[in-house]
Short mmCIF file of C-alpha atoms and ligand atoms in Angstrom, two decimals:
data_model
loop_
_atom_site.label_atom_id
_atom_site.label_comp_id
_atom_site.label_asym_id
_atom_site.label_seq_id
_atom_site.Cartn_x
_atom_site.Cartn_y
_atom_site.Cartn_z
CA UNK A 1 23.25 -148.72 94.63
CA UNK A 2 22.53 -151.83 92.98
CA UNK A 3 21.81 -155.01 95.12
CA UNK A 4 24.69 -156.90 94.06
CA UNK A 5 27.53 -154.09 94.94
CA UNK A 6 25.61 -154.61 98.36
CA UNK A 7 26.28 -158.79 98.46
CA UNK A 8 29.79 -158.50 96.51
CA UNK A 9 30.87 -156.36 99.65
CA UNK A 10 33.63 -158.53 101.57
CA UNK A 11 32.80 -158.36 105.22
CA UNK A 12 34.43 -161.78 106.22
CA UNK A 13 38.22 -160.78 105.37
CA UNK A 14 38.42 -157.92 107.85
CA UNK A 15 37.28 -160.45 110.77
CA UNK A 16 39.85 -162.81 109.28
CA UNK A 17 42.34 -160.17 109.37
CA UNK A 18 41.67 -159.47 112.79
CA UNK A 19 42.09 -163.03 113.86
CA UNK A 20 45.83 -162.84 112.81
CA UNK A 21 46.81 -163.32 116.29
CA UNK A 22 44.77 -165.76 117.45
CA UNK A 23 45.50 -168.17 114.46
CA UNK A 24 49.09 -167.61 115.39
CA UNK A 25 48.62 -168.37 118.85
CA UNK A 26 46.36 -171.75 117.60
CA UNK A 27 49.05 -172.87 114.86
CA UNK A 28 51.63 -172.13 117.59
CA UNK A 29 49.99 -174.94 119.90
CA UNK A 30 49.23 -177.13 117.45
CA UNK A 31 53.15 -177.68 116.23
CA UNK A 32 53.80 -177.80 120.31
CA UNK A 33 51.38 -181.00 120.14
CA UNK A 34 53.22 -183.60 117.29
CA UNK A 35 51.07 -185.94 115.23
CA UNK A 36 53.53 -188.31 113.96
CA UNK A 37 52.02 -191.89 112.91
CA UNK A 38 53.85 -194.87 114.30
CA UNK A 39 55.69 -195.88 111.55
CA UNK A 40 57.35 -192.58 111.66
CA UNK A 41 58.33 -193.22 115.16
CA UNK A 42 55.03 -191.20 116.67
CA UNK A 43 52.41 -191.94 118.68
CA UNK A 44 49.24 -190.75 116.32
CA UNK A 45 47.11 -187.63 116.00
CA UNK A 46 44.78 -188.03 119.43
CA UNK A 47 46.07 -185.32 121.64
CA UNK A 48 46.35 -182.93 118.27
CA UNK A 49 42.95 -183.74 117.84
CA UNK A 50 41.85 -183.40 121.44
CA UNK A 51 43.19 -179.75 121.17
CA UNK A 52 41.79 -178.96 117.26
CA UNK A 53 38.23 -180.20 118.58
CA UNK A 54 38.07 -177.96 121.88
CA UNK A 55 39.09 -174.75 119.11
CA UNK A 56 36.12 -175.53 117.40
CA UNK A 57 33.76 -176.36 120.54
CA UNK A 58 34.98 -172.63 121.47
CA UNK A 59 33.26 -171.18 118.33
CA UNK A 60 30.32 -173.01 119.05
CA UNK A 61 30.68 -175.36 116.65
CA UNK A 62 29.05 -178.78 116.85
CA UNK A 63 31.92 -181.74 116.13
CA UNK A 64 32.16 -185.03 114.95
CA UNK A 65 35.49 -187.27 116.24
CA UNK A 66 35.91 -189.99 114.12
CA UNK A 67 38.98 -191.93 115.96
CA UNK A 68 40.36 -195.59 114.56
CA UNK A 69 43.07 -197.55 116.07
CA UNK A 70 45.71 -198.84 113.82
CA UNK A 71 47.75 -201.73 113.68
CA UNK A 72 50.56 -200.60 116.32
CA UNK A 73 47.24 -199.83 118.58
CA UNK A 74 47.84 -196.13 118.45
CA UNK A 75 44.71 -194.26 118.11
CA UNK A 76 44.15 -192.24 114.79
CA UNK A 77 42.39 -189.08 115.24
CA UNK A 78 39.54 -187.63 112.60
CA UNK A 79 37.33 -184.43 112.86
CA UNK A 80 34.37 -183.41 111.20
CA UNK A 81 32.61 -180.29 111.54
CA UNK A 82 29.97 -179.58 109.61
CA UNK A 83 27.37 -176.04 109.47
CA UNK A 84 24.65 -174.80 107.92
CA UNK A 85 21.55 -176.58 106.47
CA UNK A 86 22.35 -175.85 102.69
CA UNK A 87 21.85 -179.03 100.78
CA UNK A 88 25.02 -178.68 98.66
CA UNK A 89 28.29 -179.05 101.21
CA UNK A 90 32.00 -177.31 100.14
CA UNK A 91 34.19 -179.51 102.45
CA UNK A 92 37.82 -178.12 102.71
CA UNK A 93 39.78 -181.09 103.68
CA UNK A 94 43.08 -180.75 105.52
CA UNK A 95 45.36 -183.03 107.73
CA UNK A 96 46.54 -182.77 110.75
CA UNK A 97 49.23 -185.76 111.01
CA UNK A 98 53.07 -184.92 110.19
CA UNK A 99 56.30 -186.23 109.08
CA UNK A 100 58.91 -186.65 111.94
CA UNK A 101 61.47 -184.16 112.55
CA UNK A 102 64.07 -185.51 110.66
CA UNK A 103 67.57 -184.68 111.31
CA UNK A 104 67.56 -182.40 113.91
CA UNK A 105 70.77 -180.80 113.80
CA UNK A 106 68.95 -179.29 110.32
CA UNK A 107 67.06 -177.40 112.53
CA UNK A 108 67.75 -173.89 113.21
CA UNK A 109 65.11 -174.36 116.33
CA UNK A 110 63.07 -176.61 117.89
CA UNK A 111 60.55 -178.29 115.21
CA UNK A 112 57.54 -178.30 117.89
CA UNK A 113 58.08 -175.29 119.16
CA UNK A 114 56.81 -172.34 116.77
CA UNK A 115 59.10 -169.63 115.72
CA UNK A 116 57.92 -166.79 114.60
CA UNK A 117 60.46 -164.55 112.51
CA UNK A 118 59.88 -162.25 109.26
CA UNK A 119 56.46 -163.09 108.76
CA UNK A 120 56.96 -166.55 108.60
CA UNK A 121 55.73 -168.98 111.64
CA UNK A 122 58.73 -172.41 111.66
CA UNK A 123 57.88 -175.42 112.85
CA UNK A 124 57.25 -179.38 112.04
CA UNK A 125 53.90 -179.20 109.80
CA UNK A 126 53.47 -174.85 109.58
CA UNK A 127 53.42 -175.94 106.10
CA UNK A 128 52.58 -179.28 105.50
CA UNK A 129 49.45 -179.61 106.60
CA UNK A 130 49.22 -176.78 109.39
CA UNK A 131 48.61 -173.66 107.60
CA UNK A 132 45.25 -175.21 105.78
CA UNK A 133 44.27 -176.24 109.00
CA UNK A 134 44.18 -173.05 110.46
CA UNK A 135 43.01 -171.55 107.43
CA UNK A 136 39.90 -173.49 107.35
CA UNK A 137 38.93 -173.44 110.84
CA UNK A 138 38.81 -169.37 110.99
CA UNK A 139 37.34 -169.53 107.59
CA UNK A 140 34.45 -170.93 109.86
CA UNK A 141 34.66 -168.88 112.71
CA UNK A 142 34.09 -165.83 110.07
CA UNK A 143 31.46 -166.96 108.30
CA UNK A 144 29.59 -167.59 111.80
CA UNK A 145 30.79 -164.07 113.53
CA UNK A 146 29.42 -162.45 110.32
CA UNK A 147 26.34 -164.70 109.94
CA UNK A 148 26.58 -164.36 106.36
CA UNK A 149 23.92 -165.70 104.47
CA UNK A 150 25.35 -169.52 102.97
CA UNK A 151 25.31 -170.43 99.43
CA UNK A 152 26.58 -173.80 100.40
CA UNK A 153 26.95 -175.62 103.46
CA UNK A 154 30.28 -175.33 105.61
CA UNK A 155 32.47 -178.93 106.18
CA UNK A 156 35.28 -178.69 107.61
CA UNK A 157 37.53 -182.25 107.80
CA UNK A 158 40.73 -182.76 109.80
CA UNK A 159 41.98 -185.90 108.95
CA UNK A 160 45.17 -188.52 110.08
CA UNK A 161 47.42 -190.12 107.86
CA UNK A 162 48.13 -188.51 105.04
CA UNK A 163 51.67 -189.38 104.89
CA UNK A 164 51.77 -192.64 104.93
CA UNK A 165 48.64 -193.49 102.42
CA UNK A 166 45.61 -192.23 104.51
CA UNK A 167 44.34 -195.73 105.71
CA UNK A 168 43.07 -194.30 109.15
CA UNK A 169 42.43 -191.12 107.65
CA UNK A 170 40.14 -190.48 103.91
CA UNK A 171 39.88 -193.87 103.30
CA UNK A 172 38.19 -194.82 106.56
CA UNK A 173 36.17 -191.99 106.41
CA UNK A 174 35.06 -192.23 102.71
CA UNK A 175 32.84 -195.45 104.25
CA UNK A 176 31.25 -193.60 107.29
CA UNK A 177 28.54 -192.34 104.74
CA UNK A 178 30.13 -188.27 105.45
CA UNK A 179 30.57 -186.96 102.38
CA UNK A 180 28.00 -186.52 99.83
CA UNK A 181 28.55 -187.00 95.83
CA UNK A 182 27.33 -183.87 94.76
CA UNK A 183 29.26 -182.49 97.41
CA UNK A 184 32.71 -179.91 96.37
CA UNK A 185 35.59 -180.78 97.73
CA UNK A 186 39.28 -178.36 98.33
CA UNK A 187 42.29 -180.09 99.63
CA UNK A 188 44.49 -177.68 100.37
CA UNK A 189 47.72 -179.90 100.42
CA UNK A 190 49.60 -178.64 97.03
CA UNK A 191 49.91 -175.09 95.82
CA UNK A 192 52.31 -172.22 94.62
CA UNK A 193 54.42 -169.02 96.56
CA UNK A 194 51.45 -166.57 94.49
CA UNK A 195 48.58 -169.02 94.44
CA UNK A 196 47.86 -168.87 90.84
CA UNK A 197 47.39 -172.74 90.25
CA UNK A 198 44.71 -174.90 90.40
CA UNK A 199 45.35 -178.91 90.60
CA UNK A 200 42.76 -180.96 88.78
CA UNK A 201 44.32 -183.87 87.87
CA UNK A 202 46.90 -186.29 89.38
CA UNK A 203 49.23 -188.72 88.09
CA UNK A 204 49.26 -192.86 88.72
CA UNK A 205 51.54 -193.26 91.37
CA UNK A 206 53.50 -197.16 91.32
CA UNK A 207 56.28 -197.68 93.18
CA UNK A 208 58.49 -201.18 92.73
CA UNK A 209 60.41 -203.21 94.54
CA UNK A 210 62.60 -205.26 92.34
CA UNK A 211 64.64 -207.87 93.77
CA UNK A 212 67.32 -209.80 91.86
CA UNK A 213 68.64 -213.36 93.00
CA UNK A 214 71.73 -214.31 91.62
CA UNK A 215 74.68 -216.57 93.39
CA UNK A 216 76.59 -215.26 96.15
CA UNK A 217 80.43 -215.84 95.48
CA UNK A 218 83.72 -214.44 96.27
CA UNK A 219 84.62 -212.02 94.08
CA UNK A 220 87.49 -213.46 93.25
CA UNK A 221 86.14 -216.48 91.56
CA UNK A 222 82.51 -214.37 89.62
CA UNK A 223 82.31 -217.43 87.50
CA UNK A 224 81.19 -219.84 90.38
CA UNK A 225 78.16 -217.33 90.93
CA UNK A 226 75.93 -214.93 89.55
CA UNK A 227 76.42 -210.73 90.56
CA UNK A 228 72.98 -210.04 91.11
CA UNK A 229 74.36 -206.30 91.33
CA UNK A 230 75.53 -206.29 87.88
CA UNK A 231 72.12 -207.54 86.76
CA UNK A 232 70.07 -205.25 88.72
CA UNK A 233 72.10 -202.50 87.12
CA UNK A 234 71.48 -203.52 84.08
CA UNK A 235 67.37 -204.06 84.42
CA UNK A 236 67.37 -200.50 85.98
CA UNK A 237 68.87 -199.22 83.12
CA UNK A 238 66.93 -201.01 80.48
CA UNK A 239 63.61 -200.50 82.23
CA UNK A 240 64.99 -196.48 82.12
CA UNK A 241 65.13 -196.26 78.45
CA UNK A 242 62.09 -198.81 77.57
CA UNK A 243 59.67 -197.46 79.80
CA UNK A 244 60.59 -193.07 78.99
CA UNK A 245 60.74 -194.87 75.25
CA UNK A 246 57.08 -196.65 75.55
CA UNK A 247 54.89 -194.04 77.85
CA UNK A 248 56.48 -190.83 76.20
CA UNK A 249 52.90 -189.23 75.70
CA UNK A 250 52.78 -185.12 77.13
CA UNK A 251 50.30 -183.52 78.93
CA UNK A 252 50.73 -179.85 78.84
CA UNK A 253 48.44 -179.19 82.03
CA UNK A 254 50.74 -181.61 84.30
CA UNK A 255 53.91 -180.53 85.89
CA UNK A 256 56.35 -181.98 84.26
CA UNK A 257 54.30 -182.70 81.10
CA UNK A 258 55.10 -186.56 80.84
CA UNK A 259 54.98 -189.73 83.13
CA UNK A 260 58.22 -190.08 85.22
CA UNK A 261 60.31 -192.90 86.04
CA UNK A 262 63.18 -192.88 88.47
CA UNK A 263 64.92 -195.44 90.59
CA UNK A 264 65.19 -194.04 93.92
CA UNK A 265 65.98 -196.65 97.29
CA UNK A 266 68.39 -199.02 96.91
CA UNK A 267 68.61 -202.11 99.83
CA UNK A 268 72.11 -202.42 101.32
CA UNK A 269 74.10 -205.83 99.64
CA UNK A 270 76.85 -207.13 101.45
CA UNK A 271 78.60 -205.35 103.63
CA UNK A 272 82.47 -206.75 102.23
CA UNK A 273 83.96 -205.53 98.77
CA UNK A 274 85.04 -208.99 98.15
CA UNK A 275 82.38 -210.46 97.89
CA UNK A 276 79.68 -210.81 94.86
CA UNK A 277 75.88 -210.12 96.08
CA UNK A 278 73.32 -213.33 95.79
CA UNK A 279 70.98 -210.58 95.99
CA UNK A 280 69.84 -206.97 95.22
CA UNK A 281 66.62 -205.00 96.15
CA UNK A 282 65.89 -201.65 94.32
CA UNK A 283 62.79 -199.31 94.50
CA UNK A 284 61.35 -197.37 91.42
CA UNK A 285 58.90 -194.74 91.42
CA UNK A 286 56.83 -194.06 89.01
CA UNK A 287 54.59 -191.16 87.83
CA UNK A 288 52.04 -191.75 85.14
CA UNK A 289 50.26 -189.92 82.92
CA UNK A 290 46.44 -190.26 83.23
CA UNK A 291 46.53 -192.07 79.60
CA UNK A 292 48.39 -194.95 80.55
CA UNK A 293 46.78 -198.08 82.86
CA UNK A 294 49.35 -198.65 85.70
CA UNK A 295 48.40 -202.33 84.69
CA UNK A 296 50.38 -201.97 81.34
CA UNK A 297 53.29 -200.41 83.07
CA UNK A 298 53.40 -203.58 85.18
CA UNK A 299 53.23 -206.38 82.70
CA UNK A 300 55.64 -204.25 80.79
CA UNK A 301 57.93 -204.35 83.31
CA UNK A 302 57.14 -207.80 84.03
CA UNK A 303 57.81 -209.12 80.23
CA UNK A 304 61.36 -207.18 80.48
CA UNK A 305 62.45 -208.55 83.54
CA UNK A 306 61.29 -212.06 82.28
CA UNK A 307 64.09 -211.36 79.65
CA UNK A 308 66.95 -212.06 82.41
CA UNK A 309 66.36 -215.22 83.31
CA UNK A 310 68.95 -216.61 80.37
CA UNK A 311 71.81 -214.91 83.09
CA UNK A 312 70.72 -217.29 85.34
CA UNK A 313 69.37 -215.11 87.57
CA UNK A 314 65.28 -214.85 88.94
CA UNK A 315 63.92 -211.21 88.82
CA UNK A 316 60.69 -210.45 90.99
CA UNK A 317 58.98 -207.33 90.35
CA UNK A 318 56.71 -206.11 93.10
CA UNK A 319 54.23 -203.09 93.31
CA UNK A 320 54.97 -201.94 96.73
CA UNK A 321 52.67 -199.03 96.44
CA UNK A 322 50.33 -198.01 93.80
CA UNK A 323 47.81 -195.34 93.44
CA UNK A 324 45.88 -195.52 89.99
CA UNK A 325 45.40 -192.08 88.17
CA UNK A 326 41.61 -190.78 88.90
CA UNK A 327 39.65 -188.77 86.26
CA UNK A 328 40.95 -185.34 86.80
CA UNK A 329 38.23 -182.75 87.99
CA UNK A 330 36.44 -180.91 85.00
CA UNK A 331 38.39 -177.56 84.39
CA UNK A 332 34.35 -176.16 83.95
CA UNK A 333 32.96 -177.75 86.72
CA UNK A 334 31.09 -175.13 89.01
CA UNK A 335 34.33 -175.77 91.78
CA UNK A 336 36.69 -174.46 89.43
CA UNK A 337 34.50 -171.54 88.65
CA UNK A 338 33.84 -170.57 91.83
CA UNK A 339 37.37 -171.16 92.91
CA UNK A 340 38.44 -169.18 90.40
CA UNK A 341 35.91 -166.07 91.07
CA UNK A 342 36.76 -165.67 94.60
CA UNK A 343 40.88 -165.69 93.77
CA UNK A 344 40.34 -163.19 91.08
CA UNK A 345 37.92 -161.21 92.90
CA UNK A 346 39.99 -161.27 96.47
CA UNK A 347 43.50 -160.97 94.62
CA UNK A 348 43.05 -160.09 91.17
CA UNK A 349 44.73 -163.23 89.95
CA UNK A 350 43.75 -165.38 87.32
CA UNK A 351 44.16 -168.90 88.20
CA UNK A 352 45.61 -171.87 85.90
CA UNK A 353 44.93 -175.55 86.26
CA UNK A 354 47.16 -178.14 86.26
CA UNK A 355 48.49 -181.51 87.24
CA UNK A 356 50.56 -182.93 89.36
CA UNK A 357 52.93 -185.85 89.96
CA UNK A 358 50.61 -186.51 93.27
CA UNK A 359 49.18 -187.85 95.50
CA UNK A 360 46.88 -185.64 97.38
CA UNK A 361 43.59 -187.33 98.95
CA UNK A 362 42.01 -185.68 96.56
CA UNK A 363 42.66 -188.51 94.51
CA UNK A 364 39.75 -190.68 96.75
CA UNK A 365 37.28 -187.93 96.37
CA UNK A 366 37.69 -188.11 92.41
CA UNK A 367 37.80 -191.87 92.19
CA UNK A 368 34.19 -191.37 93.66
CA UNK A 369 33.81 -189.02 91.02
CA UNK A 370 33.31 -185.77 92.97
CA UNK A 371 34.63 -182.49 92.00
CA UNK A 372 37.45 -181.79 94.07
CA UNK A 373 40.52 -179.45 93.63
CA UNK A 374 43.59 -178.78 94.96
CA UNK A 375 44.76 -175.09 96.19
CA UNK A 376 46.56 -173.37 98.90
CA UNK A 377 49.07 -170.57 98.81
CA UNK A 378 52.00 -172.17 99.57
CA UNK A 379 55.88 -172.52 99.61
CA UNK A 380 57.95 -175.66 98.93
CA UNK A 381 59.08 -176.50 102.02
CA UNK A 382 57.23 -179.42 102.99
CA UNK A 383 58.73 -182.21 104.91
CA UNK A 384 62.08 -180.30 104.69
CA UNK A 385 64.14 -178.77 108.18
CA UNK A 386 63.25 -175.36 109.26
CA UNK A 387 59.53 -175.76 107.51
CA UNK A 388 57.40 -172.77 107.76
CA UNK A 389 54.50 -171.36 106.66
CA UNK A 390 53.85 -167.99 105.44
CA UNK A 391 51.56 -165.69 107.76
CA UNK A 392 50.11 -163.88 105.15
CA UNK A 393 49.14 -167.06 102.89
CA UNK A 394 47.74 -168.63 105.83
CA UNK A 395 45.68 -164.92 106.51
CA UNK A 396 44.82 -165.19 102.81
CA UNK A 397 43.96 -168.31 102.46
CA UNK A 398 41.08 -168.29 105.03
CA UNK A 399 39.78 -165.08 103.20
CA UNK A 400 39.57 -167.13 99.66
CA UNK A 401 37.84 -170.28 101.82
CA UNK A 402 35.02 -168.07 103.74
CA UNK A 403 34.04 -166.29 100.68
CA UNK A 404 33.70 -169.51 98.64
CA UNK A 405 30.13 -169.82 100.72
CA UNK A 406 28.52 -166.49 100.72
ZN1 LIG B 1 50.52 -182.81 103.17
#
């Protein structure tokens, strides 16, 4: 038998396959524990974090707590586990914070308390960002149970905050000198039911806040004001056609294959139908193509919302949120390769990459230019009721991440 047959053997997805149980049992406990940040009515990741780090002090792994308080003094909880002495590092990155609940009469049971039915395990975060979590932690317990010879070193990162923009979460971490630039880097935050695509590239993300000031009147009497309504209709509109119109390049590889623009929240006005509003506040969100500087979307809008002030009302255009595009990851880059090895060799499935509308944090990693990707097996049920994650995917999963070292 040739040497190779020998090393191509899998020996890590029959331990993870026996671990089925136990990463039930640890997924279970997690969604018991909620993560919420405080401006989604929580109280932060800490106890989550307490409980993630004494799972990996059981497999004898050494651990790193990186913990930040925020502004509402809640404490924001960050692990880091890191193993083996290879120079080169694979990090899979995963979070551990959640949206709330939501509405809970949505819920067919209790959103932090796991349900297990039909294969699939319910609760508040299975999905979103659970089942990567547990995926990547017995990813490492298999790779040290088998003490398989590593082709790169392990790192393992549980961060905070995705949800609402990672401040306490990637971005702190990105300046505690962690992660290395030659480093590879999997988020596992975005994927598809059969785990056949690859994300490589995100979109610019900027989201407006437009407010219109007009003259509140009665409405009985519009020519003694000015509808700042009407005119906020209007600019929505305009800015509708004009922008689709201007940025109308495609992109094959993204999802859909062209920058997006939608107008989404909308403030409450007045609250009686007779009267005209002196003022209107509406959000847009915007998704855009790689090709186009979020800085030309924003004087564009800017020069077309200049255009209104011969109505006699003042238009401010804010960026309440942007995230420029970063250079998407090299569909040749030695990540992608090996990515795409293990899937096909585990699965027999031949990956394709793509973009996405984001945002990921693998956004951070590539502005830092490091090769980072995007994969998980995964259904679309994030930060909907009755979330869940798939058993199998979550089995699967930590099969494809332990044999991306050996
Ligand atoms: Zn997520």
């Amino acid at each position: 038998m040739r040497a190779e047959n020998v090393s191509a053997r899998d020996v890590l997805s029959p331990l993870i396959e026996k671990y089925k149980g136990e990463m039930i049992d640890t997924m279970s406990h997690m969604i018991s524990i909620p993560a919420i940040s405080p401006e989604s009515g929580g109280s932060g990741e800490s106890k989550r974090a307490d409980f993630l780090e004494s799972i990996l002090k059981g497999f004898g792994v050494e651990t790193k707590r990186f913990d930040y308080k925020d502004e509402s003094g809640a404490v924001r909880s960050n692990i880091i586990a890191r193993y083996g002495s290879t120079k080169k590092v694979i990090w899979i990155v995963s979070h551990i914070d959640t949206v709330s609940a939501g509405d809970l009469s949505l819920w067919n049971t209790d959103p932090f308390k796991a349900h297990v039915s039909g294969g699939k395990l319910y609760g508040r975060g299975s999905c979103d960002n659970g089942q990567a979590v547990i995926a990547s932690i017995y990813a490492l317990k298999a790779l040290l149970e088998s003490k398989a010879k590593l082709k790169y070193g392990i790192g393992i990162a549980l961060v905070a905050d995705e949800e609402i923009g990672s401040t306490y979460g990637i971005k702190k971490l990105l300046g505690e000198g962690i992660f290395g630039k030659g480093d590879m880097y999997v988020v596992p935050d975005w994927g598809t039911p059969d785990g056949s695509k690859v994300e490589v590239a995100e979109k610019g993300v900027l989201w407006l806040k437009i407010k219109v000031t007009g003259k509140q009147t009665h409405a009985s009497t519009p020519e003694q004001g000015a509808n700042a309504y009407r005119y906020m209709i209007r600019l929505l509109n305009e800015l509708d056609e004009r922008l689709h119109e201007k940025y109308n390049n495609k992109n094959p590889i993204f999802e859909p294959p062209f920058s997006t623009f939608e107008m989404t929240k909308r403030e409450p006005n007045v609250d009686s139908v007779n009267i005209i509003p002196g003022t209107d506040v509406s959000f847009m969100d915007c998704r855009v193509l790689p090709d186009y500087a979020l800085d030309d979307v924003l004087s564009y809008v800017n020069s077309i919302a200049a255009g209104y002030a011969k109505y006699g009302v003042k238009v401010e255009i804010e960026p309440y949120s942007r995230d420029d595009a970063a250079r998407p990851t090299d569909m040749n880059s030695e990540l992608v390769k090996l990515l795409a090895a293990k899937i096909y060799k585990l699965r027999g499935v031949k990956i394709t990459p793509v973009g996405i509308g984001g945002g990921t944090v693998a956004r951070y990693f590539r502005e830092g230019g490091m090769q980072t990707v995007v994969w998980s097996t995964l259904e679309d049920v994030a930060h909907e009721p009755n979330e869940y994650a798939i058993i199998e995917n979550m089995v699967n999963d930590a099969k494809v991440f332990s044999n991306l070292y050996v």
